[in-house]
Short mmCIF file of C-alpha atoms in Angstrom, two decimals:
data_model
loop_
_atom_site.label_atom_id
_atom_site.label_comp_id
_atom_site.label_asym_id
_atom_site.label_seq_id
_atom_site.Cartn_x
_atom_site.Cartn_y
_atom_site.Cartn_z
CA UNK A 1 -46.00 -80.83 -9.32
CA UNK A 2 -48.88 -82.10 -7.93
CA UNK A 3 -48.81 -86.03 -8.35
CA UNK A 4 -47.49 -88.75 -5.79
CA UNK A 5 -45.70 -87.40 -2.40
CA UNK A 6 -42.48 -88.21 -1.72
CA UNK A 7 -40.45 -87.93 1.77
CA UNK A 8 -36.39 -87.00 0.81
CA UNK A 9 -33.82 -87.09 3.37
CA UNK A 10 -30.40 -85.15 2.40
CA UNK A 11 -26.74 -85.89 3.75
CA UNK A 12 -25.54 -82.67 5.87
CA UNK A 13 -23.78 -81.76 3.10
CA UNK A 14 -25.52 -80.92 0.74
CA UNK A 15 -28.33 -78.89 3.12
CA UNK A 16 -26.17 -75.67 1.72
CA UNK A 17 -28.18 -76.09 -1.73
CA UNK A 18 -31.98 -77.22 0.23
CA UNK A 19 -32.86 -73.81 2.49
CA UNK A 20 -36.21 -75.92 3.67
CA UNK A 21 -34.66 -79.18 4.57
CA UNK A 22 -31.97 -77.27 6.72
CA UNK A 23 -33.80 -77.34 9.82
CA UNK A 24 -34.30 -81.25 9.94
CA UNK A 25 -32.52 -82.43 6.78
CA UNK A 26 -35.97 -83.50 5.19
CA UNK A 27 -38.06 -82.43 2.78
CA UNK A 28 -41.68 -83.63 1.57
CA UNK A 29 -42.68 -83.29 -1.89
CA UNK A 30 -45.15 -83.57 -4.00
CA UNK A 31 -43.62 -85.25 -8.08
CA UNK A 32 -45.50 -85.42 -11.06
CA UNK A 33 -45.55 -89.12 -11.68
CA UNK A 34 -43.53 -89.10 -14.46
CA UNK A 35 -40.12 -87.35 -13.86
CA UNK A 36 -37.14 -88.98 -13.11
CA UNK A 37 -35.62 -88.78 -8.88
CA UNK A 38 -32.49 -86.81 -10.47
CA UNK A 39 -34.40 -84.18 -11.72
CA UNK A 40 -36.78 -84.13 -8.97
CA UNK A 41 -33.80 -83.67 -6.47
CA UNK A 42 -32.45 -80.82 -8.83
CA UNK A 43 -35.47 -78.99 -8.72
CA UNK A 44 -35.27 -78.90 -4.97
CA UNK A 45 -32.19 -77.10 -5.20
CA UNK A 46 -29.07 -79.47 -5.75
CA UNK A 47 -27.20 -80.23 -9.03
CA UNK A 48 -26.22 -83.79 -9.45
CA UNK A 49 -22.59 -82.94 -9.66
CA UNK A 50 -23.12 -83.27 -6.01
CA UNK A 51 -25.48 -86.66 -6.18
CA UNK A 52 -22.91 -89.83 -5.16
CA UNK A 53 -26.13 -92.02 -4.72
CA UNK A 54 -29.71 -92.43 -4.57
CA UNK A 55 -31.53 -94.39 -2.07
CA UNK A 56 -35.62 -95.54 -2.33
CA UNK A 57 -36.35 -97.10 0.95
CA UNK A 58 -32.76 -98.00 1.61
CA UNK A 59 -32.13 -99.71 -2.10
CA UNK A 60 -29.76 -97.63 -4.67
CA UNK A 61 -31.55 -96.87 -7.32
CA UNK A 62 -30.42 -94.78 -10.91
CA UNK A 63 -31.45 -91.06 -11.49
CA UNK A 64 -34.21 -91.90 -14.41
CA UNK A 65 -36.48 -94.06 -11.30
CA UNK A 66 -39.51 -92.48 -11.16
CA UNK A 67 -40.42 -91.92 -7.62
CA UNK A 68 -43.90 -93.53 -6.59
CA UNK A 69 -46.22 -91.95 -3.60
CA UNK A 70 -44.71 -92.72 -0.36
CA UNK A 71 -41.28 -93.51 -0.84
CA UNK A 72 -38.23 -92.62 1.24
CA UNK A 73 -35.47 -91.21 -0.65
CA UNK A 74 -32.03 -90.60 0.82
CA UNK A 75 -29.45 -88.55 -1.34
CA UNK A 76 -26.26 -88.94 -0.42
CA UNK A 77 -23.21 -87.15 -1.74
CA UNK A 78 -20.10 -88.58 -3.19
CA UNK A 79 -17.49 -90.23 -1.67
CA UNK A 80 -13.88 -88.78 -1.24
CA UNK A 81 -11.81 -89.30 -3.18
CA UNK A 82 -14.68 -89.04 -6.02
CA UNK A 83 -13.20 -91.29 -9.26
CA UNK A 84 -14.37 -89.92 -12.89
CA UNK A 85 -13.88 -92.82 -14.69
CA UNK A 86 -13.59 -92.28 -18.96
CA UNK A 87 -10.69 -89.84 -19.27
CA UNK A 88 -7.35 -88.29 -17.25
CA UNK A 89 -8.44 -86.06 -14.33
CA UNK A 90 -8.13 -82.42 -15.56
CA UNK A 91 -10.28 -79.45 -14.85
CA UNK A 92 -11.32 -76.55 -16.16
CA UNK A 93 -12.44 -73.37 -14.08
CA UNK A 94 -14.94 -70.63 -15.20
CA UNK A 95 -14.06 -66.83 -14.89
CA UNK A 96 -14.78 -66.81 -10.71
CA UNK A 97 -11.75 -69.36 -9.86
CA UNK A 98 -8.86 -67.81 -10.66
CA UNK A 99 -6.90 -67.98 -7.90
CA UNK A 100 -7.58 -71.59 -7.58
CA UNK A 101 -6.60 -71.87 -11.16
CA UNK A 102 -3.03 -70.58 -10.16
CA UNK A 103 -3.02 -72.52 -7.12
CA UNK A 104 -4.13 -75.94 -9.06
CA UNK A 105 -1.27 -75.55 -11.41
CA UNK A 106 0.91 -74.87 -9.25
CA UNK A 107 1.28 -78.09 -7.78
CA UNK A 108 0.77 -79.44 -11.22
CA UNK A 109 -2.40 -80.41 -11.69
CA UNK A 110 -3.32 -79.77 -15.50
CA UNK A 111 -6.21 -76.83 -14.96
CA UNK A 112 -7.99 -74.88 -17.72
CA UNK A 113 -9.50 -71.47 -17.09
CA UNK A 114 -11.68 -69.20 -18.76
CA UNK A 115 -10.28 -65.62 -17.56
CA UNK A 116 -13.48 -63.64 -19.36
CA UNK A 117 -17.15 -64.62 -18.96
CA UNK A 118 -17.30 -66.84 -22.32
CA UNK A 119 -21.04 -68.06 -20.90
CA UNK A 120 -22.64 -70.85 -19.65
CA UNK A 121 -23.46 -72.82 -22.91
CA UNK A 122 -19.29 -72.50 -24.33
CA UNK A 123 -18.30 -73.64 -20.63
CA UNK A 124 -20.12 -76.31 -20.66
CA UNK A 125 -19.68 -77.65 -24.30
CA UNK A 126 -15.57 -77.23 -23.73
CA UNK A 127 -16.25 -79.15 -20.70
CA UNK A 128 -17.65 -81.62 -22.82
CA UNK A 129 -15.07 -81.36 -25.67
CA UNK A 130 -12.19 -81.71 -23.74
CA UNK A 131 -13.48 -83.88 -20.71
CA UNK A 132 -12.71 -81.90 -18.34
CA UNK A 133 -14.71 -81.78 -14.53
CA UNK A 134 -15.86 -78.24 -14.30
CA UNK A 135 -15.49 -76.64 -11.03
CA UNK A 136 -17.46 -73.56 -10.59
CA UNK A 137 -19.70 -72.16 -7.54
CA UNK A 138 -22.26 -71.70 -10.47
CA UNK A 139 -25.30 -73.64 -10.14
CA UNK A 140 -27.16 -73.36 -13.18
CA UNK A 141 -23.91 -74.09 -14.84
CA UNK A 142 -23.23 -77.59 -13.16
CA UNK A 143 -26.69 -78.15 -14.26
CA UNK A 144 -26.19 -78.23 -18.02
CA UNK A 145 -26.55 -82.03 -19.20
CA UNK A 146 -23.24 -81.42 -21.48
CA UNK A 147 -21.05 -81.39 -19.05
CA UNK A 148 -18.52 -83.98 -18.52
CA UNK A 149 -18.47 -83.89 -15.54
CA UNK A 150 -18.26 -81.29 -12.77
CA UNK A 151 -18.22 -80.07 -8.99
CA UNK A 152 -19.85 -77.11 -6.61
CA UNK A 153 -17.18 -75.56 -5.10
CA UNK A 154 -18.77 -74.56 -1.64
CA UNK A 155 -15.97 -71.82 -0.17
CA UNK A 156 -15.30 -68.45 -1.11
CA UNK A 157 -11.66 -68.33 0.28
CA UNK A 158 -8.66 -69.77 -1.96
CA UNK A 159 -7.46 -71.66 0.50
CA UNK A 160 -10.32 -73.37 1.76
CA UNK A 161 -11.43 -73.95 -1.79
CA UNK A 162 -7.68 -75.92 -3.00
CA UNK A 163 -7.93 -78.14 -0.18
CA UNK A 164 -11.48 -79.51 -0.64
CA UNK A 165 -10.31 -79.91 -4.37
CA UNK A 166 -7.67 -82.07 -3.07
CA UNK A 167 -9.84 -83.90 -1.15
CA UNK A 168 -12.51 -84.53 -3.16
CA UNK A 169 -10.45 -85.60 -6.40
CA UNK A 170 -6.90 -86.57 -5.30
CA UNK A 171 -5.56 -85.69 -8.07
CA UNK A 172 -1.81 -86.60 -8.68
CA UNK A 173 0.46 -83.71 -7.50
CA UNK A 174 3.69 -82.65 -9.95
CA UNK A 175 4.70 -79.25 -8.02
CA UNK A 176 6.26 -76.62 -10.09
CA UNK A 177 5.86 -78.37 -13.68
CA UNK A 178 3.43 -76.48 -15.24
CA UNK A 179 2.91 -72.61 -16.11
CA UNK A 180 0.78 -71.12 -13.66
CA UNK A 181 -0.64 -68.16 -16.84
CA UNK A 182 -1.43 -70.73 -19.07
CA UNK A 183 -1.22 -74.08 -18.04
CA UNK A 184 1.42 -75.18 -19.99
CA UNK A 185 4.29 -77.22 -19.54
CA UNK A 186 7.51 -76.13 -17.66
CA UNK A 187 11.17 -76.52 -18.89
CA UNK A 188 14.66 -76.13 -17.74
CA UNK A 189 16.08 -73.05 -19.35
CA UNK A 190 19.18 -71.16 -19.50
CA UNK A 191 19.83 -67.52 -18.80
CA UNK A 192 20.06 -66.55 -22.42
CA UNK A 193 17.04 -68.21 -23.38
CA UNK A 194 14.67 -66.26 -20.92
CA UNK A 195 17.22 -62.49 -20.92
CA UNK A 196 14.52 -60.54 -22.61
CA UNK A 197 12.35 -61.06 -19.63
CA UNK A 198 14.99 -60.17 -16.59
CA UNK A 199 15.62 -57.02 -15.18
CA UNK A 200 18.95 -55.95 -14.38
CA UNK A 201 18.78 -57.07 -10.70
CA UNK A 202 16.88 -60.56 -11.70
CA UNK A 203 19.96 -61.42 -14.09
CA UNK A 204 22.47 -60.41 -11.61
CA UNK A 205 21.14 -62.41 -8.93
CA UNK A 206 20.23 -65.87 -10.06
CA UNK A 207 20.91 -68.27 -12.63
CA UNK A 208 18.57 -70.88 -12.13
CA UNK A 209 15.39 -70.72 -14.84
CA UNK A 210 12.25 -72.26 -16.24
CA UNK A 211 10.30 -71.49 -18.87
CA UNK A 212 6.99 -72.44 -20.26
CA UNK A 213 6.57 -74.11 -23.18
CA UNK A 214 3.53 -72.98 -24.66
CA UNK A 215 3.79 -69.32 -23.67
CA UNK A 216 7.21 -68.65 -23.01
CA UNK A 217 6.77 -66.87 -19.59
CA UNK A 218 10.37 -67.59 -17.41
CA UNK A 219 9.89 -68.69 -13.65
CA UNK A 220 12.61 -68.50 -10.76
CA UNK A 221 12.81 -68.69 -7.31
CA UNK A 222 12.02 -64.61 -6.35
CA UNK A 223 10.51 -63.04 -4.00
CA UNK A 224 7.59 -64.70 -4.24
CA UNK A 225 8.91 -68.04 -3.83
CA UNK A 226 7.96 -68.44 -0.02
CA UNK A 227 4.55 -68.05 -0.35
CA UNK A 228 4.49 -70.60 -3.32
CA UNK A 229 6.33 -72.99 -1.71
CA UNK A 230 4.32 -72.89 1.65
CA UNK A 231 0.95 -73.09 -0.38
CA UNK A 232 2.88 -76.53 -2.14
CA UNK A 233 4.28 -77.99 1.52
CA UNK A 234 0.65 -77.77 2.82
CA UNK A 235 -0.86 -79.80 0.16
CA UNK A 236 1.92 -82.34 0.05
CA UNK A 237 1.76 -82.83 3.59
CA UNK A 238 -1.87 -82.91 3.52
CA UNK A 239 -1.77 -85.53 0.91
CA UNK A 240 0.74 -87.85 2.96
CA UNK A 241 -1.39 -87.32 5.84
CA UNK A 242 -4.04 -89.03 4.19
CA UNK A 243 -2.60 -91.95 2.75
#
């Protein structure tokens, strides 16, 4: 690009996707005249998943204004809790989230997940298909027009990576209602329904039993069950904390 220069300021953060606006949050750049601001501000590193707003000398403008020499552009990120108006929040998780997959259902929150690379293009058309928000830490990925929507997941650690979910979507939390292996529905079920899938010690010992209805996995409280219910405590009290 070597038409009109613009001057870009960036909220802190989204300086994690600009390496040379780190040091002051700004950027200077040259456009070609004829691109839109949103692509401009992808091509300096950040995906407009992460794009709440665009300012031109402190008026909002849409991602298709084309950016004339001189102007001051702020990009701001969205706010939290982000609303994705058109269809009922659901997600769906490429091949790199699987824990938070787990951890998403869990508490309830319908989550699809692709556990095998199925590629850019399919992840973004089921996106697309089956309005879902993609969450991946994939950039090029949250880059594909298709998509219905999506969202840069910035941490590496499970933990960290649920609660900014939370955050940034609210989505409505169900604990322990949906099959954390394939997403499907939980039901109440009876020993004898779920006995092929016990071992001796498991049907001794309890009696109480769900079981998914799409896949037919049984659940119980076992030795796992802490853990589980600590990781559905914290996000239920961080949820009350916040209203």
């Amino acid at each position: 690009m070597n038409g009109p220069e613009i001057h870009v300021e960036f909220a802190p953060e989204l300086l994690v996707f600009v390496a040379q606006a780190r040091a002051t949050g700004t950027v200077r750049t040259a456009t070609d005249g004829v691109a839109g601001l949103g692509h401009v501000v992808e091509s300096l590193g950040v995906p407009l998943t992460e794009v709440g707003s665009l300012l031109v000398d402190g008026r909002e403008v849409p991602v298709g204004h084309v950016p004339a020499a001189g102007e001051s552009v702020t990009v701001r990120p969205h706010p939290h809790p982000q609303r994705v108006p058109g269809a009922p929040l659901r997600f769906l998780l490429d091949v790199h989230l699987g824990t938070l997959a787990r951890r998403l259902r869990l508490l309830g929150v319908d989550t699809a997940y692709e556990s095998t690379d199925i590629g850019d293009p399919a992840l973004a058309a089921r996106s697309a298909a089956e309005k879902r928000v993609m969450l991946s830490r994939d950039r090029g990925l949250l880059r594909r027009r298709e998509l219905w929507a999506g969202a840069f997941v910035y941490s590496t650690r499970p933990e960290e990576q649920l609660t900014y979910v939370l955050d940034r979507f609210a989505p409505e939390l169900r604990p322990w209602t949906r099959c954390t292996a394939c997403n499907g529905l939980l039901r109440a079920a009876g020993k004898e329904d779920v006995a092929d899938q016990l071992q001796e010690g498991t049907h001794r010992t309890y009696d109480v039993f769900a079981q998914c209805a799409d896949c037919g996995r049984a659940y119980w409280k076992g030795a796992h069950h802490e853990q589980l219910e600590a990781i559905v405590e914290r996000a239920v009290a961080a949820r009350s904390g916040r209203r």
